[in-house]
CSV table of C-alpha atoms in Angstrom, one decimal:
chain,number,residue,atom,x,y,z
A,1,UNK,CA,-54.0,19.3,20.2
A,2,UNK,CA,-53.1,21.6,17.7
A,3,UNK,CA,-52.6,24.8,19.1
A,4,UNK,CA,-53.4,28.4,17.6
A,5,UNK,CA,-50.4,30.9,17.2
A,6,UNK,CA,-50.0,34.4,15.6
A,7,UNK,CA,-47.1,35.1,13.2
A,8,UNK,CA,-44.5,37.9,14.1
A,9,UNK,CA,-42.9,39.9,11.0
A,10,UNK,CA,-39.5,38.2,10.1
A,11,UNK,CA,-36.5,40.2,11.8
A,12,UNK,CA,-38.8,42.0,14.3
A,13,UNK,CA,-38.2,41.8,17.9
A,14,UNK,CA,-41.9,43.4,18.4
A,15,UNK,CA,-44.3,41.1,20.0
A,16,UNK,CA,-41.7,38.3,20.7
A,17,UNK,CA,-43.6,37.3,23.8
A,18,UNK,CA,-46.6,35.2,23.0
A,19,UNK,CA,-46.0,34.0,19.7
A,20,UNK,CA,-48.1,31.0,20.4
A,21,UNK,CA,-51.5,32.0,22.0
A,22,UNK,CA,-52.7,28.4,22.9
A,23,UNK,CA,-50.6,25.4,23.3
A,24,UNK,CA,-50.7,22.7,26.1
A,25,UNK,CA,-49.0,22.4,29.3
A,26,UNK,CA,-48.7,18.8,30.3
A,27,UNK,CA,-47.7,16.1,33.0
A,28,UNK,CA,-44.7,14.3,32.5
A,29,UNK,CA,-46.3,11.1,31.6
A,30,UNK,CA,-48.6,12.8,29.3
A,31,UNK,CA,-45.7,14.3,27.5
A,32,UNK,CA,-43.7,11.3,27.0
A,33,UNK,CA,-47.1,9.4,26.0
A,34,UNK,CA,-47.4,12.4,23.1
A,35,UNK,CA,-43.8,11.9,22.1
A,36,UNK,CA,-44.0,8.2,21.7
A,37,UNK,CA,-47.5,8.5,19.8
A,38,UNK,CA,-46.6,11.1,17.6
A,39,UNK,CA,-43.3,9.7,16.3
A,40,UNK,CA,-44.6,6.1,16.2
A,41,UNK,CA,-47.8,7.1,14.0
A,42,UNK,CA,-45.7,9.2,11.4
A,43,UNK,CA,-42.3,7.8,11.1
A,44,UNK,CA,-41.8,5.4,8.0
A,45,UNK,CA,-39.4,2.6,8.8
A,46,UNK,CA,-35.6,3.7,8.0
A,47,UNK,CA,-33.4,2.2,5.2
A,48,UNK,CA,-31.5,-0.9,6.0
A,49,UNK,CA,-27.8,-1.5,5.5
A,50,UNK,CA,-25.5,-4.7,5.7
A,51,UNK,CA,-22.7,-4.4,8.5
A,52,UNK,CA,-20.3,-6.7,10.0
A,53,UNK,CA,-21.3,-8.4,13.2
A,54,UNK,CA,-19.3,-6.2,15.6
A,55,UNK,CA,-20.2,-3.1,13.7
A,56,UNK,CA,-24.0,-4.0,14.6
A,57,UNK,CA,-23.6,-3.7,18.2
A,58,UNK,CA,-26.0,-0.9,19.4
A,59,UNK,CA,-27.9,-0.9,16.3
A,60,UNK,CA,-31.4,-1.9,15.5
A,61,UNK,CA,-32.0,-5.0,13.6
A,62,UNK,CA,-33.5,-4.8,10.3
A,63,UNK,CA,-34.5,-8.6,9.8
A,64,UNK,CA,-35.6,-11.5,11.6
A,65,UNK,CA,-33.1,-14.1,13.1
A,66,UNK,CA,-34.1,-17.7,12.9
A,67,UNK,CA,-32.2,-20.8,14.4
A,68,UNK,CA,-30.0,-22.5,11.6
A,69,UNK,CA,-30.0,-25.8,13.4
A,70,UNK,CA,-31.6,-27.1,17.1
A,71,UNK,CA,-29.9,-25.7,20.0
A,72,UNK,CA,-28.5,-27.7,21.5
A,73,UNK,CA,-28.0,-29.8,18.3
A,74,UNK,CA,-27.5,-32.9,20.5
A,75,UNK,CA,-28.4,-33.8,24.0
A,76,UNK,CA,-25.6,-32.6,26.2
A,77,UNK,CA,-24.5,-32.6,29.8
A,78,UNK,CA,-24.7,-29.9,32.1
A,79,UNK,CA,-22.4,-31.2,34.6
A,80,UNK,CA,-19.0,-33.2,35.2
A,81,UNK,CA,-19.8,-36.6,36.1
A,82,UNK,CA,-21.0,-40.1,34.4
A,83,UNK,CA,-23.7,-40.7,31.8
A,84,UNK,CA,-25.8,-43.6,33.1
A,85,UNK,CA,-29.4,-45.3,32.8
A,86,UNK,CA,-31.4,-43.8,35.4
A,87,UNK,CA,-33.4,-47.2,36.1
A,88,UNK,CA,-30.0,-48.8,37.1
A,89,UNK,CA,-29.2,-46.6,39.8
A,90,UNK,CA,-28.5,-46.8,42.7
A,91,UNK,CA,-26.0,-49.4,41.5
A,92,UNK,CA,-22.4,-50.2,40.5
A,93,UNK,CA,-21.7,-49.6,37.0
A,94,UNK,CA,-18.5,-50.6,34.8
A,95,UNK,CA,-16.7,-47.5,33.2
A,96,UNK,CA,-16.1,-48.1,29.4
A,97,UNK,CA,-14.7,-44.7,28.5
A,98,UNK,CA,-15.2,-40.9,28.7
A,99,UNK,CA,-16.3,-38.0,26.4
A,100,UNK,CA,-15.5,-34.4,26.5
A,101,UNK,CA,-16.8,-31.2,25.0
A,102,UNK,CA,-16.0,-31.0,21.6
A,103,UNK,CA,-16.0,-34.9,20.8
A,104,UNK,CA,-18.8,-37.6,20.7
A,105,UNK,CA,-18.7,-41.0,22.1
A,106,UNK,CA,-18.5,-43.9,19.5
A,107,UNK,CA,-20.9,-46.9,20.1
A,108,UNK,CA,-23.8,-47.3,22.5
A,109,UNK,CA,-23.7,-47.7,25.9
A,110,UNK,CA,-25.1,-50.9,27.2
A,111,UNK,CA,-26.9,-52.3,30.2
A,112,UNK,CA,-24.5,-52.0,33.5
A,113,UNK,CA,-22.2,-49.6,31.7
A,114,UNK,CA,-21.3,-45.6,32.4
A,115,UNK,CA,-19.4,-43.2,30.5
A,116,UNK,CA,-17.4,-40.5,32.1
A,117,UNK,CA,-18.6,-37.1,30.8
A,118,UNK,CA,-17.6,-33.5,31.0
A,119,UNK,CA,-19.6,-30.4,30.9
A,120,UNK,CA,-20.9,-29.4,27.5
A,121,UNK,CA,-20.1,-33.0,26.0
A,122,UNK,CA,-22.7,-35.1,23.8
A,123,UNK,CA,-24.6,-37.6,26.0
A,124,UNK,CA,-23.6,-41.2,24.8
A,125,UNK,CA,-26.4,-43.3,22.9
A,126,UNK,CA,-28.1,-45.5,25.6
A,127,UNK,CA,-27.7,-43.0,28.4
A,128,UNK,CA,-30.5,-40.9,29.7
A,129,UNK,CA,-29.2,-39.1,32.7
A,130,UNK,CA,-25.9,-37.8,34.2
A,131,UNK,CA,-24.9,-38.2,37.9
A,132,UNK,CA,-22.7,-35.6,39.2
A,133,UNK,CA,-18.9,-36.6,40.1
A,134,UNK,CA,-19.5,-35.2,43.7
A,135,UNK,CA,-22.2,-37.9,44.1
A,136,UNK,CA,-20.3,-41.1,43.1
A,137,UNK,CA,-17.3,-43.3,44.3
A,138,UNK,CA,-14.9,-44.3,41.8
A,139,UNK,CA,-12.8,-47.6,42.3
A,140,UNK,CA,-10.6,-48.6,39.1
A,141,UNK,CA,-12.9,-49.2,36.2
A,142,UNK,CA,-16.0,-49.1,38.4
A,143,UNK,CA,-18.3,-46.3,39.8
A,144,UNK,CA,-20.7,-46.6,42.5
A,145,UNK,CA,-23.9,-44.5,42.4
A,146,UNK,CA,-25.5,-44.5,45.9
A,147,UNK,CA,-28.5,-42.2,44.9
A,148,UNK,CA,-31.6,-42.2,42.4
A,149,UNK,CA,-31.9,-39.8,39.4
A,150,UNK,CA,-34.5,-39.1,36.9
A,151,UNK,CA,-34.6,-39.4,33.4
A,152,UNK,CA,-33.0,-36.4,31.8
A,153,UNK,CA,-31.3,-35.1,35.1
A,154,UNK,CA,-28.4,-33.1,34.4
A,155,UNK,CA,-29.1,-33.1,30.6
A,156,UNK,CA,-29.8,-30.4,28.2
A,157,UNK,CA,-32.3,-32.2,25.7
A,158,UNK,CA,-31.6,-31.5,21.8
A,159,UNK,CA,-33.6,-28.5,20.9
A,160,UNK,CA,-34.7,-27.4,24.3
A,161,UNK,CA,-33.2,-23.9,23.6
A,162,UNK,CA,-34.5,-23.5,20.1
A,163,UNK,CA,-35.6,-25.4,17.1
A,164,UNK,CA,-34.2,-25.2,14.0
A,165,UNK,CA,-35.9,-22.2,11.8
A,166,UNK,CA,-37.4,-20.9,15.3
A,167,UNK,CA,-37.6,-17.1,15.3
A,168,UNK,CA,-35.0,-15.9,18.0
A,169,UNK,CA,-34.7,-12.1,17.0
A,170,UNK,CA,-37.4,-9.8,15.8
A,171,UNK,CA,-36.8,-6.5,13.6
A,172,UNK,CA,-36.8,-3.7,15.7
A,173,UNK,CA,-34.5,-5.1,18.3
A,174,UNK,CA,-31.5,-2.9,19.8
A,175,UNK,CA,-28.4,-5.4,19.7
A,176,UNK,CA,-26.5,-5.8,22.9
A,177,UNK,CA,-23.8,-7.9,24.0
A,178,UNK,CA,-26.3,-11.1,24.3
A,179,UNK,CA,-28.0,-10.4,21.1
A,180,UNK,CA,-24.4,-10.2,19.3
A,181,UNK,CA,-23.7,-13.5,21.1
A,182,UNK,CA,-26.8,-15.0,19.5
A,183,UNK,CA,-25.9,-13.6,16.0
A,184,UNK,CA,-22.6,-15.3,16.4
A,185,UNK,CA,-24.2,-18.8,17.5
A,186,UNK,CA,-26.4,-19.0,14.6
A,187,UNK,CA,-23.4,-18.1,12.0
A,188,UNK,CA,-24.1,-14.5,11.1
A,189,UNK,CA,-20.9,-12.5,10.3
A,190,UNK,CA,-23.0,-10.0,8.6
A,191,UNK,CA,-26.2,-8.6,9.4
A,192,UNK,CA,-28.8,-6.1,8.3
A,193,UNK,CA,-29.5,-3.2,10.4
A,194,UNK,CA,-31.4,0.0,10.3
A,195,UNK,CA,-29.9,3.2,9.4
A,196,UNK,CA,-29.2,5.5,12.4
A,197,UNK,CA,-31.3,8.6,12.7
A,198,UNK,CA,-29.3,12.0,12.0
A,199,UNK,CA,-30.1,14.5,14.9
A,200,UNK,CA,-29.2,18.1,14.4
A,201,UNK,CA,-28.0,19.9,17.3
A,202,UNK,CA,-28.5,23.8,17.4
A,203,UNK,CA,-27.6,25.9,20.7
A,204,UNK,CA,-28.9,29.4,20.7
A,205,UNK,CA,-27.9,32.6,22.4
A,206,UNK,CA,-25.4,35.4,22.0
A,207,UNK,CA,-23.9,34.4,25.4
A,208,UNK,CA,-22.6,30.9,23.9
A,209,UNK,CA,-19.1,30.5,22.7
A,210,UNK,CA,-17.2,27.7,21.3
A,211,UNK,CA,-15.4,25.0,23.7
A,212,UNK,CA,-12.1,26.2,22.6
A,213,UNK,CA,-12.6,30.0,23.2
A,214,UNK,CA,-12.0,32.1,26.2
A,215,UNK,CA,-15.4,33.4,27.6
A,216,UNK,CA,-15.9,36.9,28.9
A,217,UNK,CA,-17.6,37.5,32.3
A,218,UNK,CA,-21.1,37.4,30.6
A,219,UNK,CA,-20.5,34.1,28.2
A,220,UNK,CA,-20.5,30.4,28.5
A,221,UNK,CA,-18.8,27.7,26.3
A,222,UNK,CA,-21.2,25.5,24.6
A,223,UNK,CA,-21.3,22.3,26.9
A,224,UNK,CA,-25.0,21.7,26.1
A,225,UNK,CA,-24.2,20.8,22.5
A,226,UNK,CA,-21.4,18.4,23.5
A,227,UNK,CA,-23.5,16.6,26.2
A,228,UNK,CA,-26.3,16.4,23.9
A,229,UNK,CA,-24.1,14.9,21.0
A,230,UNK,CA,-23.1,12.2,23.3
A,231,UNK,CA,-26.7,11.4,24.6
A,232,UNK,CA,-27.7,11.1,21.2
A,233,UNK,CA,-25.3,8.7,20.2
A,234,UNK,CA,-25.8,6.5,23.2
A,235,UNK,CA,-29.7,6.7,22.0
A,236,UNK,CA,-28.3,5.4,18.8
A,237,UNK,CA,-28.4,8.3,16.6
A,238,UNK,CA,-25.9,10.4,14.6
A,239,UNK,CA,-25.0,13.8,16.1
A,240,UNK,CA,-24.9,16.8,13.5
A,241,UNK,CA,-23.5,20.1,15.7
A,242,UNK,CA,-24.5,23.1,14.0
A,243,UNK,CA,-23.2,26.7,14.6
A,244,UNK,CA,-24.6,28.5,17.5
A,245,UNK,CA,-27.6,30.7,16.6
A,246,UNK,CA,-27.4,34.3,17.4
A,247,UNK,CA,-30.2,36.4,19.2
A,248,UNK,CA,-31.5,37.6,15.6
A,249,UNK,CA,-34.4,36.2,13.7
A,250,UNK,CA,-32.8,35.9,10.5
A,251,UNK,CA,-29.7,33.9,11.6
A,252,UNK,CA,-31.8,31.7,14.0
A,253,UNK,CA,-34.2,30.7,11.2
A,254,UNK,CA,-31.5,30.1,8.7
A,255,UNK,CA,-30.0,27.5,11.3
A,256,UNK,CA,-33.3,26.3,12.2
A,257,UNK,CA,-34.0,25.5,8.6
A,258,UNK,CA,-30.6,23.8,8.2
A,259,UNK,CA,-31.6,21.5,11.3
A,260,UNK,CA,-34.9,20.5,9.8
A,261,UNK,CA,-33.1,18.9,7.0
A,262,UNK,CA,-31.9,16.1,9.6
A,263,UNK,CA,-34.2,13.5,10.8
A,264,UNK,CA,-34.6,15.3,14.4
A,265,UNK,CA,-33.6,18.6,15.5
A,266,UNK,CA,-32.9,19.4,19.0
A,267,UNK,CA,-32.7,23.1,20.0
A,268,UNK,CA,-31.0,24.2,23.2
A,269,UNK,CA,-32.1,27.5,24.6
A,270,UNK,CA,-34.7,30.2,23.5
A,271,UNK,CA,-37.9,28.5,24.4
A,272,UNK,CA,-38.6,30.7,27.5
A,273,UNK,CA,-40.6,33.8,27.3
A,274,UNK,CA,-37.8,36.4,27.2
A,275,UNK,CA,-37.9,39.2,24.5
A,276,UNK,CA,-34.9,37.4,22.8
A,277,UNK,CA,-36.1,34.1,23.0
A,278,UNK,CA,-37.1,33.5,19.4
A,279,UNK,CA,-37.2,29.8,18.9
A,280,UNK,CA,-40.9,29.4,19.0
A,281,UNK,CA,-41.6,32.4,16.8
A,282,UNK,CA,-39.3,31.2,14.1
A,283,UNK,CA,-40.9,27.6,14.3
A,284,UNK,CA,-44.5,28.9,14.0
A,285,UNK,CA,-43.5,31.1,11.0
A,286,UNK,CA,-42.0,27.9,9.5
A,287,UNK,CA,-45.7,26.5,10.0
A,288,UNK,CA,-44.9,24.3,12.9
A,289,UNK,CA,-47.4,22.1,14.8
A,290,UNK,CA,-46.8,22.2,18.6
A,291,UNK,CA,-47.9,19.5,20.6
A,292,UNK,CA,-46.9,21.0,24.0
A,293,UNK,CA,-44.6,23.8,25.1
A,294,UNK,CA,-44.6,23.4,28.7
A,295,UNK,CA,-44.3,20.1,31.0
A,296,UNK,CA,-44.8,20.2,34.6
A,297,UNK,CA,-41.3,19.0,35.6
A,298,UNK,CA,-38.1,20.5,37.2
A,299,UNK,CA,-35.6,20.8,35.7
A,300,UNK,CA,-37.2,21.6,32.0
A,301,UNK,CA,-40.8,23.2,32.4
A,302,UNK,CA,-40.3,25.4,29.2
A,303,UNK,CA,-40.0,22.3,26.9
A,304,UNK,CA,-41.2,22.4,23.3
A,305,UNK,CA,-42.2,19.4,21.1
A,306,UNK,CA,-43.6,19.8,17.6
A,307,UNK,CA,-43.1,19.2,14.0
A,308,UNK,CA,-42.0,21.6,11.2
A,309,UNK,CA,-41.3,20.8,7.4
A,310,UNK,CA,-42.0,17.4,8.2
A,311,UNK,CA,-39.4,16.8,10.7
A,312,UNK,CA,-39.9,16.6,14.8
A,313,UNK,CA,-38.4,19.1,17.0
A,314,UNK,CA,-37.8,19.6,20.5
A,315,UNK,CA,-36.9,23.1,22.1
A,316,UNK,CA,-34.9,22.0,25.0
A,317,UNK,CA,-34.3,24.7,28.0
A,318,UNK,CA,-30.8,26.2,28.1
A,319,UNK,CA,-29.7,25.3,31.6
A,320,UNK,CA,-27.5,22.2,31.6
A,321,UNK,CA,-29.4,19.9,33.9
A,322,UNK,CA,-32.8,21.0,32.0
A,323,UNK,CA,-31.1,19.8,28.5
A,324,UNK,CA,-29.8,16.9,29.8
A,325,UNK,CA,-32.9,15.6,31.9
A,326,UNK,CA,-35.3,16.8,29.0
A,327,UNK,CA,-33.4,14.8,26.5
A,328,UNK,CA,-33.1,11.5,28.5
A,329,UNK,CA,-36.8,11.5,29.5
A,330,UNK,CA,-38.2,12.5,26.1
A,331,UNK,CA,-35.4,12.9,23.3
A,332,UNK,CA,-33.9,9.7,23.8
A,333,UNK,CA,-37.5,8.0,23.1
A,334,UNK,CA,-37.7,10.0,19.8
A,335,UNK,CA,-34.4,9.1,18.6
A,336,UNK,CA,-34.8,5.4,19.4
A,337,UNK,CA,-38.0,5.3,17.4
A,338,UNK,CA,-36.7,7.4,14.5
A,339,UNK,CA,-33.9,4.4,14.5
A,340,UNK,CA,-36.5,2.0,14.2
A,341,UNK,CA,-36.4,0.5,17.8
A,342,UNK,CA,-39.9,-1.1,18.4
A,343,UNK,CA,-40.4,0.4,21.9
A,344,UNK,CA,-38.4,3.0,23.7
A,345,UNK,CA,-37.6,2.3,27.3
A,346,UNK,CA,-37.2,4.5,30.3
A,347,UNK,CA,-36.2,2.3,33.4
A,348,UNK,CA,-37.0,4.1,36.8
A,349,UNK,CA,-35.8,1.7,39.4
A,350,UNK,CA,-36.7,2.0,42.8
A,351,UNK,CA,-33.9,2.6,45.5
A,352,UNK,CA,-34.2,3.3,49.4
A,353,UNK,CA,-33.3,6.9,50.8
A,354,UNK,CA,-30.5,7.4,53.1
A,355,UNK,CA,-32.0,10.7,54.5
A,356,UNK,CA,-35.3,12.5,54.9
A,357,UNK,CA,-36.5,14.5,51.8
A,358,UNK,CA,-38.8,17.3,51.4
A,359,UNK,CA,-40.1,19.2,48.1
A,360,UNK,CA,-43.0,21.2,47.0
A,361,UNK,CA,-45.8,19.4,45.2
A,362,UNK,CA,-47.0,20.2,41.5
A,363,UNK,CA,-44.1,19.0,39.8
A,364,UNK,CA,-42.2,15.6,38.9
A,365,UNK,CA,-38.6,16.6,39.8
A,366,UNK,CA,-35.6,15.1,38.8
A,367,UNK,CA,-32.8,15.9,41.0
A,368,UNK,CA,-29.1,15.0,40.9
A,369,UNK,CA,-28.5,12.1,43.3
A,370,UNK,CA,-25.7,9.7,44.5
A,371,UNK,CA,-26.7,6.0,44.0
A,372,UNK,CA,-24.8,3.5,46.0
A,373,UNK,CA,-22.7,1.0,43.8
A,374,UNK,CA,-25.2,-1.7,44.4
A,375,UNK,CA,-28.5,0.6,43.7
A,376,UNK,CA,-29.8,-0.3,47.1
A,377,UNK,CA,-29.6,3.4,48.6
A,378,UNK,CA,-29.8,7.0,46.8
A,379,UNK,CA,-28.7,10.3,48.5
A,380,UNK,CA,-30.1,13.4,47.3
A,381,UNK,CA,-27.3,15.7,46.1
A,382,UNK,CA,-26.3,19.3,47.0
A,383,UNK,CA,-26.6,21.6,44.1
A,384,UNK,CA,-27.0,25.0,43.1
A,385,UNK,CA,-29.7,24.6,40.4
A,386,UNK,CA,-29.9,23.3,36.8
A,387,UNK,CA,-26.7,25.5,35.8
A,388,UNK,CA,-24.5,23.5,38.3
A,389,UNK,CA,-22.4,21.5,35.7
A,390,UNK,CA,-20.0,20.4,38.5
A,391,UNK,CA,-22.6,19.0,40.5
A,392,UNK,CA,-24.2,17.2,37.4
A,393,UNK,CA,-20.8,15.7,36.8
A,394,UNK,CA,-20.5,14.4,40.3
A,395,UNK,CA,-23.9,13.0,40.7
A,396,UNK,CA,-24.7,9.6,39.0
A,397,UNK,CA,-28.3,9.6,39.2
A,398,UNK,CA,-31.3,11.5,39.5
A,399,UNK,CA,-34.1,11.2,42.1
A,400,UNK,CA,-37.5,11.0,40.4
A,401,UNK,CA,-40.6,12.2,42.8
A,402,UNK,CA,-44.0,12.1,42.5
A,403,UNK,CA,-45.7,15.4,41.8
A,404,UNK,CA,-48.4,15.0,44.5
A,405,UNK,CA,-46.3,14.1,47.3
A,406,UNK,CA,-44.2,16.6,49.7
A,407,UNK,CA,-42.4,14.2,52.3
A,408,UNK,CA,-40.1,11.0,52.1
A,409,UNK,CA,-38.3,9.7,55.2
A,410,UNK,CA,-35.2,7.8,55.4
A,411,UNK,CA,-35.6,4.2,54.4
A,412,UNK,CA,-38.5,4.6,52.2
A,413,UNK,CA,-38.2,4.0,48.3
A,414,UNK,CA,-38.1,6.5,45.5
A,415,UNK,CA,-37.8,6.1,41.8
A,416,UNK,CA,-34.3,6.8,40.3
A,417,UNK,CA,-33.3,7.8,36.8
A,418,UNK,CA,-29.7,6.4,35.9
A,419,UNK,CA,-27.4,9.0,34.5
């Protein structure tokens, strides 16, 4: 929906509350769908650049990758043993040689013959199966095979993994270690990837000082911008941390305009209903379209998503847990899409609760938790609210609750968001 809003005079703090008269309050699922739909619909494909193979790790592929030959290029053994003819066993065969990985067997195997073969070695001509070394008896140059085998047993046929010119990777794929291995396999020392989106990060509020400053009792260091910068990099973006915006209209507007020159703007703080929460008013005066400004989640209810001057923005709540969680579940998807990734992912696996758990209904909650090393069990974490950074650092996951459910018992499954 396109909300209605009224403008306030620049520099004035009067009528600061209620800058936006009508704007959507949405559920977690609705908000995520809105972000994905809006960014997908309006974002052109980023420019491409060619980089060295290792530099492409974590980047988004800009070209299709095809097989340069059959894989494997020849039939090869998947076991150490003996290459044989399946029709001749059970039986006693004469060993006429051996073949290792990295070489081929000269000549062709004849009836009654076998060739000792190592894992990965090409299967000699004339053979159609490999019997494992554990299943034979070797005496001199003879090998006894006491069991039957099927044709092709313990052999990877030529082209069974991929055929020459077969498309192996589509554009829009984020490159992880397996994809890097595939690129190396098909002989790609350089690869075309999409430009990483630049993401401006703007913390707001007179109470915020730089990390290297000594804060007064009523001040806090700018931890949100640092955390967001790391989250942006993990999502495939390039963070650009702006100076802290003061609680003044003109200064906030100038910095927001700077931030909107990047591909995406992340604002931290200033989106609640307080007298000095100026962010939404400034954005409205810049002609912003607001898609939602409140989400039924905890932490992070006062969350703004919209578009101004042709660029998307998020107004994230200022408390650290709210900032971290809302970026992971909404902002990360936008960064991935702006970077050309075909589909953003948000894995929420299930884990077993170690103790009873209770909550108020109405909100989808993301609460700090301790996940066991194997991921099978999760324990709700004790914390003092969304400003408790030490607890956030100790936790390694977040519980994800269902908004219409009040109680869970120990042993029941619950969703988990990895940190």
